[in-house]
Short mmCIF file of C-alpha atoms and ligand atoms in Angstrom, two decimals:
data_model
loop_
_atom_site.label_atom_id
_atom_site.label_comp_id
_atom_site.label_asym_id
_atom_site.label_seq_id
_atom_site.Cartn_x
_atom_site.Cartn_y
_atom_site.Cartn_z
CA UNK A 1 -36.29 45.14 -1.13
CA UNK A 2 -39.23 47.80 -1.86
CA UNK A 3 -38.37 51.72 -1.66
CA UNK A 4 -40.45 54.56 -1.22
CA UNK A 5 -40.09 57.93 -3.38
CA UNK A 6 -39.29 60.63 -1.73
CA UNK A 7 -40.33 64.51 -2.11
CA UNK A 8 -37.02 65.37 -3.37
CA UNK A 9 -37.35 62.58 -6.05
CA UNK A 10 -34.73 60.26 -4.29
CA UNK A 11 -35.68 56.73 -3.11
CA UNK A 12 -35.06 55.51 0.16
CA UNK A 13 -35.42 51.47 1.11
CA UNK A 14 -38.74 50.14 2.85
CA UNK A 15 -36.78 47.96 5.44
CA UNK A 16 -33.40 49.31 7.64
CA UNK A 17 -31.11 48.49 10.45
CA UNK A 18 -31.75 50.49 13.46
CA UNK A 19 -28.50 50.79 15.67
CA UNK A 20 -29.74 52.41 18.79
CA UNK A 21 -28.27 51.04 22.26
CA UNK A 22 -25.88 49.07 19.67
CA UNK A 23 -22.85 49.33 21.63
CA UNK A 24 -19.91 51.46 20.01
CA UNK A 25 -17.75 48.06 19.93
CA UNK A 26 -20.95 45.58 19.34
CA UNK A 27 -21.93 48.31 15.79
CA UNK A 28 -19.02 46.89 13.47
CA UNK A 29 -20.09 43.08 13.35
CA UNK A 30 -23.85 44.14 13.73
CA UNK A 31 -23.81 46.32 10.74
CA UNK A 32 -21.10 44.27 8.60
CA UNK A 33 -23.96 41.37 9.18
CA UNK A 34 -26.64 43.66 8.51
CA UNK A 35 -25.38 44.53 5.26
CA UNK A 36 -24.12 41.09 4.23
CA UNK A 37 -27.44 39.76 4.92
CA UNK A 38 -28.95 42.60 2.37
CA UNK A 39 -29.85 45.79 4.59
CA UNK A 40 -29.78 48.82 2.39
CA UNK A 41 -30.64 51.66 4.92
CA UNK A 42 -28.90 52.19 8.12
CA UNK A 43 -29.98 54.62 11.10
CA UNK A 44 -27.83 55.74 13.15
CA UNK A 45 -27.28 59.36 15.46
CA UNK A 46 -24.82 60.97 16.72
CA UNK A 47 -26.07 60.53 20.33
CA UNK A 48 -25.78 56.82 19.50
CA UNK A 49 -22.37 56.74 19.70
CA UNK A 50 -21.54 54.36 17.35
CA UNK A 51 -20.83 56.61 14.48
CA UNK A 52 -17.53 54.99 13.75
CA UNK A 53 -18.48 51.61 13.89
CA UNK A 54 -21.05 52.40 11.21
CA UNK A 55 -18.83 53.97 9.35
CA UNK A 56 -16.08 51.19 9.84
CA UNK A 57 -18.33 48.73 8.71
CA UNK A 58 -19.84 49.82 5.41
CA UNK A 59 -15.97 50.86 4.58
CA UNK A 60 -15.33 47.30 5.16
CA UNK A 61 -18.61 45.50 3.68
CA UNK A 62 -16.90 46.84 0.38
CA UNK A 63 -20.45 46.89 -0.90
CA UNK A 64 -20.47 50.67 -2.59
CA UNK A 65 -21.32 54.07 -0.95
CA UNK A 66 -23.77 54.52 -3.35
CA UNK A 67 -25.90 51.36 -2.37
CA UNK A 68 -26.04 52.15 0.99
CA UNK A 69 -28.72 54.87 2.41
CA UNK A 70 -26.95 56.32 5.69
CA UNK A 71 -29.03 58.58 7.74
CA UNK A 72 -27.84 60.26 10.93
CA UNK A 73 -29.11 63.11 13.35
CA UNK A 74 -28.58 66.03 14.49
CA UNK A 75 -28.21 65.89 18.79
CA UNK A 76 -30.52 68.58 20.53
CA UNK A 77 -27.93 70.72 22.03
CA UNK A 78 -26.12 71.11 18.60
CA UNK A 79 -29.07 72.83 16.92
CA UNK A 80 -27.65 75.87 16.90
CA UNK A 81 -24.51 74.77 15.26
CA UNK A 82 -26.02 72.29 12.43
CA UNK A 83 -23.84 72.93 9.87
CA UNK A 84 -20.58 72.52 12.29
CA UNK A 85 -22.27 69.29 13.58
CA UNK A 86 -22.71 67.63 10.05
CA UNK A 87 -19.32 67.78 9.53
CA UNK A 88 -18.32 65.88 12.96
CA UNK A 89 -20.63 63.22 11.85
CA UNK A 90 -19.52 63.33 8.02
CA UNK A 91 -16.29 62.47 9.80
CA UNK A 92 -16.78 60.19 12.31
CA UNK A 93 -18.72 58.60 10.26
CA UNK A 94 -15.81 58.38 7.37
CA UNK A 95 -18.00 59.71 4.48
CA UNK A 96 -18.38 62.56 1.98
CA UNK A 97 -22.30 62.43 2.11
CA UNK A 98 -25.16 61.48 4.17
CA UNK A 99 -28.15 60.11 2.51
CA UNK A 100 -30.14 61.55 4.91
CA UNK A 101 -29.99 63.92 7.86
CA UNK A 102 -32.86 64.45 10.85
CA UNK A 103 -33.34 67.37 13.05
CA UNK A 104 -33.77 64.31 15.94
CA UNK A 105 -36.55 65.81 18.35
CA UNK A 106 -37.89 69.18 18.38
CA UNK A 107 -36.84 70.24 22.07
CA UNK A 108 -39.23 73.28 22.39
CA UNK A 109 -37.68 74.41 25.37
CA UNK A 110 -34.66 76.22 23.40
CA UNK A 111 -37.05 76.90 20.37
CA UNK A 112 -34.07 76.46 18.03
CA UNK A 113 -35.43 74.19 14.89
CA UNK A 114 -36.51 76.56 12.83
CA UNK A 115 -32.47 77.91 12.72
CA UNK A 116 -31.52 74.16 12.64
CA UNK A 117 -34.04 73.42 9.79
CA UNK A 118 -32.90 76.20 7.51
CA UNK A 119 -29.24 75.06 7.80
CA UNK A 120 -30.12 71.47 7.25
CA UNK A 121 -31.36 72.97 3.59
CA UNK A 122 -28.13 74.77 3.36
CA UNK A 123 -26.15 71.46 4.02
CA UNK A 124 -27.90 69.93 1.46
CA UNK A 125 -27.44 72.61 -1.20
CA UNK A 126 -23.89 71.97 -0.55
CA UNK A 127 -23.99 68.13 -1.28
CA UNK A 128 -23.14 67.29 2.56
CA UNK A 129 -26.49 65.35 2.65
CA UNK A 130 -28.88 64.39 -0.40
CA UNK A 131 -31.71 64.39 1.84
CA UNK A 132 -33.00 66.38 4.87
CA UNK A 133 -35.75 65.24 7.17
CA UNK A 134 -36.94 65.62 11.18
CA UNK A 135 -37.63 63.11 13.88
CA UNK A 136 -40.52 63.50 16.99
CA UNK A 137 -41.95 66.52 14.76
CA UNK A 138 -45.75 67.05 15.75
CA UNK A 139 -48.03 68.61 13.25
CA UNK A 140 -47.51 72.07 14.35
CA UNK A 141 -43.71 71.64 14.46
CA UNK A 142 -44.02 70.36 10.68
CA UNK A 143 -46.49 73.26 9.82
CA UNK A 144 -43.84 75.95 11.18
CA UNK A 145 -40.84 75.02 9.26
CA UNK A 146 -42.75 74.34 5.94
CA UNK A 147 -44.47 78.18 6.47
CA UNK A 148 -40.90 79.56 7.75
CA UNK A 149 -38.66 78.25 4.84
CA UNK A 150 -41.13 76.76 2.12
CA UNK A 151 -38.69 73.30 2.41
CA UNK A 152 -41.06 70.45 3.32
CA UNK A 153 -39.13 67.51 5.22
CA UNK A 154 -38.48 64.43 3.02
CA UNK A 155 -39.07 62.61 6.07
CA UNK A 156 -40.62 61.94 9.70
CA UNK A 157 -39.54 59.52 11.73
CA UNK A 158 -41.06 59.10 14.92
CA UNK A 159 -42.27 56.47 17.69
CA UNK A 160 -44.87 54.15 15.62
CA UNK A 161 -45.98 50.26 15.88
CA UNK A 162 -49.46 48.90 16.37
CA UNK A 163 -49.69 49.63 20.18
CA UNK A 164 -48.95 53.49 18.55
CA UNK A 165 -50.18 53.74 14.85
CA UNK A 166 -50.22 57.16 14.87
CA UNK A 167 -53.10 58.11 12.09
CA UNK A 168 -54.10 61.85 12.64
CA UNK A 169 -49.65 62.33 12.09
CA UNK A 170 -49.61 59.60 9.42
CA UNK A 171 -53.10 61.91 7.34
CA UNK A 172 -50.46 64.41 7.26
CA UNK A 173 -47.73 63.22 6.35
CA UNK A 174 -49.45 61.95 3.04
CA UNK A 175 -51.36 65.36 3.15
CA UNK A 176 -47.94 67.38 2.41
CA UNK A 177 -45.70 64.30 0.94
CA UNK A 178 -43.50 63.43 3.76
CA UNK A 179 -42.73 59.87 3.89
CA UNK A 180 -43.58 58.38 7.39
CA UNK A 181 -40.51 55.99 9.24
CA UNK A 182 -41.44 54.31 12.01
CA UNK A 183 -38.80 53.83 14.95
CA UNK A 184 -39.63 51.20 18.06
CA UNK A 185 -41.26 49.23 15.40
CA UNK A 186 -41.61 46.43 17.14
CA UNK A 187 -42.38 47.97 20.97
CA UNK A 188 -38.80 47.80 21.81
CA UNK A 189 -39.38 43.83 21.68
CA UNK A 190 -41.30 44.60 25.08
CA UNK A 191 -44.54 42.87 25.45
CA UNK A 192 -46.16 43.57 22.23
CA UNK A 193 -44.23 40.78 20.48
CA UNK A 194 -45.69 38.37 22.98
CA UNK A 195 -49.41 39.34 22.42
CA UNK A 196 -51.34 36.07 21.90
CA UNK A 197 -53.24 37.61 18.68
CA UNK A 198 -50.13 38.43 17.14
CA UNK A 199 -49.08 34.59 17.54
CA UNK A 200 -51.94 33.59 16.36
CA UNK A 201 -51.44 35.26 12.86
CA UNK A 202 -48.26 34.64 12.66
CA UNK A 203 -48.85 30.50 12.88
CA UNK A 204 -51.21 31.25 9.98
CA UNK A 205 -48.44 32.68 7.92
CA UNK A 206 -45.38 30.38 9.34
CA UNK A 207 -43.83 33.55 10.47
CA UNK A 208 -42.59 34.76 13.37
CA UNK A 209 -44.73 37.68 15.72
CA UNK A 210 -41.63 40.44 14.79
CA UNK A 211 -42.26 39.56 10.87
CA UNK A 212 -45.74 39.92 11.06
CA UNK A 213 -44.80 43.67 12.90
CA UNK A 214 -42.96 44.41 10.31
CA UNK A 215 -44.85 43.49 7.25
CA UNK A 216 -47.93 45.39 9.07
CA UNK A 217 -45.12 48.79 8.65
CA UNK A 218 -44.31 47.62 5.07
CA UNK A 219 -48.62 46.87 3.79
CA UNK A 220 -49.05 50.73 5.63
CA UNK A 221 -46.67 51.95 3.16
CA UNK A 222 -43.98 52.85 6.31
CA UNK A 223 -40.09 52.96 6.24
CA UNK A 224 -39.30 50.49 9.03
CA UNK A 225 -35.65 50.22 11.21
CA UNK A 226 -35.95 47.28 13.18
CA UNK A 227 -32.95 46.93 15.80
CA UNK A 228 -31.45 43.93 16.89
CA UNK A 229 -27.76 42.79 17.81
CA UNK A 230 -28.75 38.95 17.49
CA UNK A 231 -27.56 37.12 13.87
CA UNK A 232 -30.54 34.94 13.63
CA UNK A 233 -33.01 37.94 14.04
CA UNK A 234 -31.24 40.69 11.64
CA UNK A 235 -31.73 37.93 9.22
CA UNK A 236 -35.51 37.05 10.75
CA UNK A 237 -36.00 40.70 10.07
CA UNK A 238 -35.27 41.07 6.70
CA UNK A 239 -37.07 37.75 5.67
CA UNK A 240 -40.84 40.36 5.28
CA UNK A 241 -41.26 40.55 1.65
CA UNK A 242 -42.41 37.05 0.79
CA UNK A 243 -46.15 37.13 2.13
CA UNK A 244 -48.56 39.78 2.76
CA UNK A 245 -51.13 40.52 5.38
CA UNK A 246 -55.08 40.15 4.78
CA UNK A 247 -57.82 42.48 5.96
CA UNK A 248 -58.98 40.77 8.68
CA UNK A 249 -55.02 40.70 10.04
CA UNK A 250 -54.94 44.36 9.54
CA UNK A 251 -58.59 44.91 11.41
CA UNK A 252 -56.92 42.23 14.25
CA UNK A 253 -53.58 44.30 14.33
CA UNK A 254 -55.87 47.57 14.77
CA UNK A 255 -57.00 45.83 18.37
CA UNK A 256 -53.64 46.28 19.65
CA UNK A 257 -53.87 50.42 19.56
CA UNK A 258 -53.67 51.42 23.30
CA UNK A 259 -52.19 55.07 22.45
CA UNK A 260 -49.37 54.12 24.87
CA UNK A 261 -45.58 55.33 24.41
CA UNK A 262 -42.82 54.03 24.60
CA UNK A 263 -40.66 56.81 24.60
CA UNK A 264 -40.44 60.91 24.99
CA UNK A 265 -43.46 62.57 24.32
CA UNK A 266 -42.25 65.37 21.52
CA UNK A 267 -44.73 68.19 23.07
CA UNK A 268 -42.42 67.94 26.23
CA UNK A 269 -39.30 66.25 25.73
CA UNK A 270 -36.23 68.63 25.97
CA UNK A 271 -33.51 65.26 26.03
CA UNK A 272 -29.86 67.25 26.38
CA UNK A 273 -30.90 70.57 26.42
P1 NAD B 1 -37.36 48.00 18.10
O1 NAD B 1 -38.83 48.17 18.13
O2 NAD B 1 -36.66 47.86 16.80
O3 NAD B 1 -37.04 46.76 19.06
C1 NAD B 1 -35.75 46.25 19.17
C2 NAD B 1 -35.76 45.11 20.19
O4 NAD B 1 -36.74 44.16 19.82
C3 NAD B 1 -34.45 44.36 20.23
O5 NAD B 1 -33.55 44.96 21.14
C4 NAD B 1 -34.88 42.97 20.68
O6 NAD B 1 -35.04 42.95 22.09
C5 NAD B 1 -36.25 42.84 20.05
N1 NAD B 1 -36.23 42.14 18.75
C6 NAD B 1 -35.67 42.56 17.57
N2 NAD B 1 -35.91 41.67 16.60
C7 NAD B 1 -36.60 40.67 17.15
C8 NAD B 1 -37.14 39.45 16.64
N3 NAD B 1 -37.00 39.12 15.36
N4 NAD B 1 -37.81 38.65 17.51
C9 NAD B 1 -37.98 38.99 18.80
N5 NAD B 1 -37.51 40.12 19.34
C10 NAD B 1 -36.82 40.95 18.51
O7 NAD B 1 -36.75 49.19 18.99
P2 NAD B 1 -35.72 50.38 18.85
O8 NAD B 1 -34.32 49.92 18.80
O9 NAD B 1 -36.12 51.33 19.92
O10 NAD B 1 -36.09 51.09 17.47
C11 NAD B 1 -35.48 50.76 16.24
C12 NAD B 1 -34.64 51.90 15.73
O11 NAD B 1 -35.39 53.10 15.64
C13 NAD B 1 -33.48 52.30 16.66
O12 NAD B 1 -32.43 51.36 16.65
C14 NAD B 1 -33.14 53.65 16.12
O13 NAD B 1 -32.39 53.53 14.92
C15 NAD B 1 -34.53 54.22 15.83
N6 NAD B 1 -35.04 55.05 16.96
C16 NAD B 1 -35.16 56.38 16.74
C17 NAD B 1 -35.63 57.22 17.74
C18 NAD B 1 -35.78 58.68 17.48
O14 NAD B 1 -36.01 59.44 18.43
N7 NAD B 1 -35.68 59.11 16.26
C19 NAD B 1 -35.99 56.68 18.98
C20 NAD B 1 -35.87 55.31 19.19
C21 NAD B 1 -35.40 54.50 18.15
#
């Protein structure tokens, strides 16, 4: 497994388990086979709902805390209350410590991440998380909390696969030193994964379409949490760091840029609030 270095000097894996619309009851065996299979990094929210299972499953993976990068986020309507709501997920959860914790979408509607930012930094100074991050941030949302509180995020993950690559965000990311992680990696599984280019380079490398996805995240020097509830792909998933991708994949990949998202647009999504 390759890591990336973060701005706070931590490390964080390349390659994680994303659990979102992983059923509360479907999390435990998903995770415990995530982590037996060699996941590192696990992504989860609170507004996933599957907090416990998470939690119940690295308890019972017996592989130690200390191996095992959690993140979690903060839910839109609790931005006023950050430091209340890291505790109910420290709990639910069943750990001390997060690894890492994300503001999860900006909401400008209640104009409240600023106050959520600055007691994300507190949290940390008190050991409740060893990193601190955002999620959905747009440039200007980055550029505000950096010039409000001098903290720069260790992290910003936000919608990102080839049909989205995201390189005027991605500039500035490397710009300031915040490590990009890209969620929908694969398009949701939705129609990108069945693009006939995509097969074609991935008969060249005797892989599979999601593989080549996902090494594409991991040759862009991206932190990548692929979901998936099915055995035989959480193991597909992981199985990246045996080939590489040449130029003329990349330029091929670059085709597949239509700007189109999958999800909430950050500049006007107000989810929960
Ligand atoms: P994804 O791009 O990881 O796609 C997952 C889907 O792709 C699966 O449900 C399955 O249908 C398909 N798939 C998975 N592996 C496959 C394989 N090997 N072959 C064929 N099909 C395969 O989508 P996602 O779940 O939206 O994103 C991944 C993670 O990103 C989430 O679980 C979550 O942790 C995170 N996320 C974060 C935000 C945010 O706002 N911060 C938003 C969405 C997702």
């Amino acid at each position: 497994m390759t890591t990336v270095t973060l701005n706070d000097g931590r490390t964080m894996p390349q390659l994680g388990f994303g659990v979102w619309q992983v059923e509360a009851d479907q999390a435990v065996p998903a995770v415990y086979q995530a982590l037996k299979d060699g996941y590192r990094l696990i992504d989860t929210a609170m507004i996933y709902g599957n907090e416990e299972g998470v939690g119940e499953a690295i308890r019972t993976s017996g592989i130690p805390r200390d191996e095992i990068f959690l993140t979690t986020k903060l839910w839109n309507p609790d931005q006023g209350r950050a430091s209340e709501a890291i505790d109910e997920s420290l709990a639910r959860l069943g750990v001390d410590y997060l690894d890492l914790y994300l503001i999860h979408w900006p909401t400008p509607k209640q104009d409240k991440y600023v106050d959520a930012w600055k007691a994300m930094i507190e949290s940390r100074k008190a050991g409740k998380t060893l990193s601190i991050g955002v999620s959905n941030f747009t440039k200007a949302n980055l550029q505000r909390i950096m010039d409000e509180t001098g903290v720069v995020p260790a992290v910003n993950q936000i919608e990102l696969h080839p049909g989205l690559p995201q390189e005027e965000l991605r500039a500035f990311h490397a710009e300031h030193g915040i490590v990009t992680e890209s969620w929908s990696p694969l398009g949701q599984g939705k129609g990108l994964l069945d693009d006939p280019k995509l097969a074609q380079i991935a008969r060249k490398h005797g892989k599979s379409p999601a593989q080549i996805v996902l090494r594409w995240h991991l040759d862009l020097g991206l932190v990548v949490i692929p979901k998936s509830v099915t055995p035989a792909r959480i193991l597909e998933n992981l199985n990246v760091f045996d080939f590489t991708l040449g130029a003329e994949d990349l330029d091929e990949i670059a085709t597949l840029n239509n700007g189109h998202r999958l999800g909430g647009d950050p500049e006007t999504a107000n989810y929960g609030v």
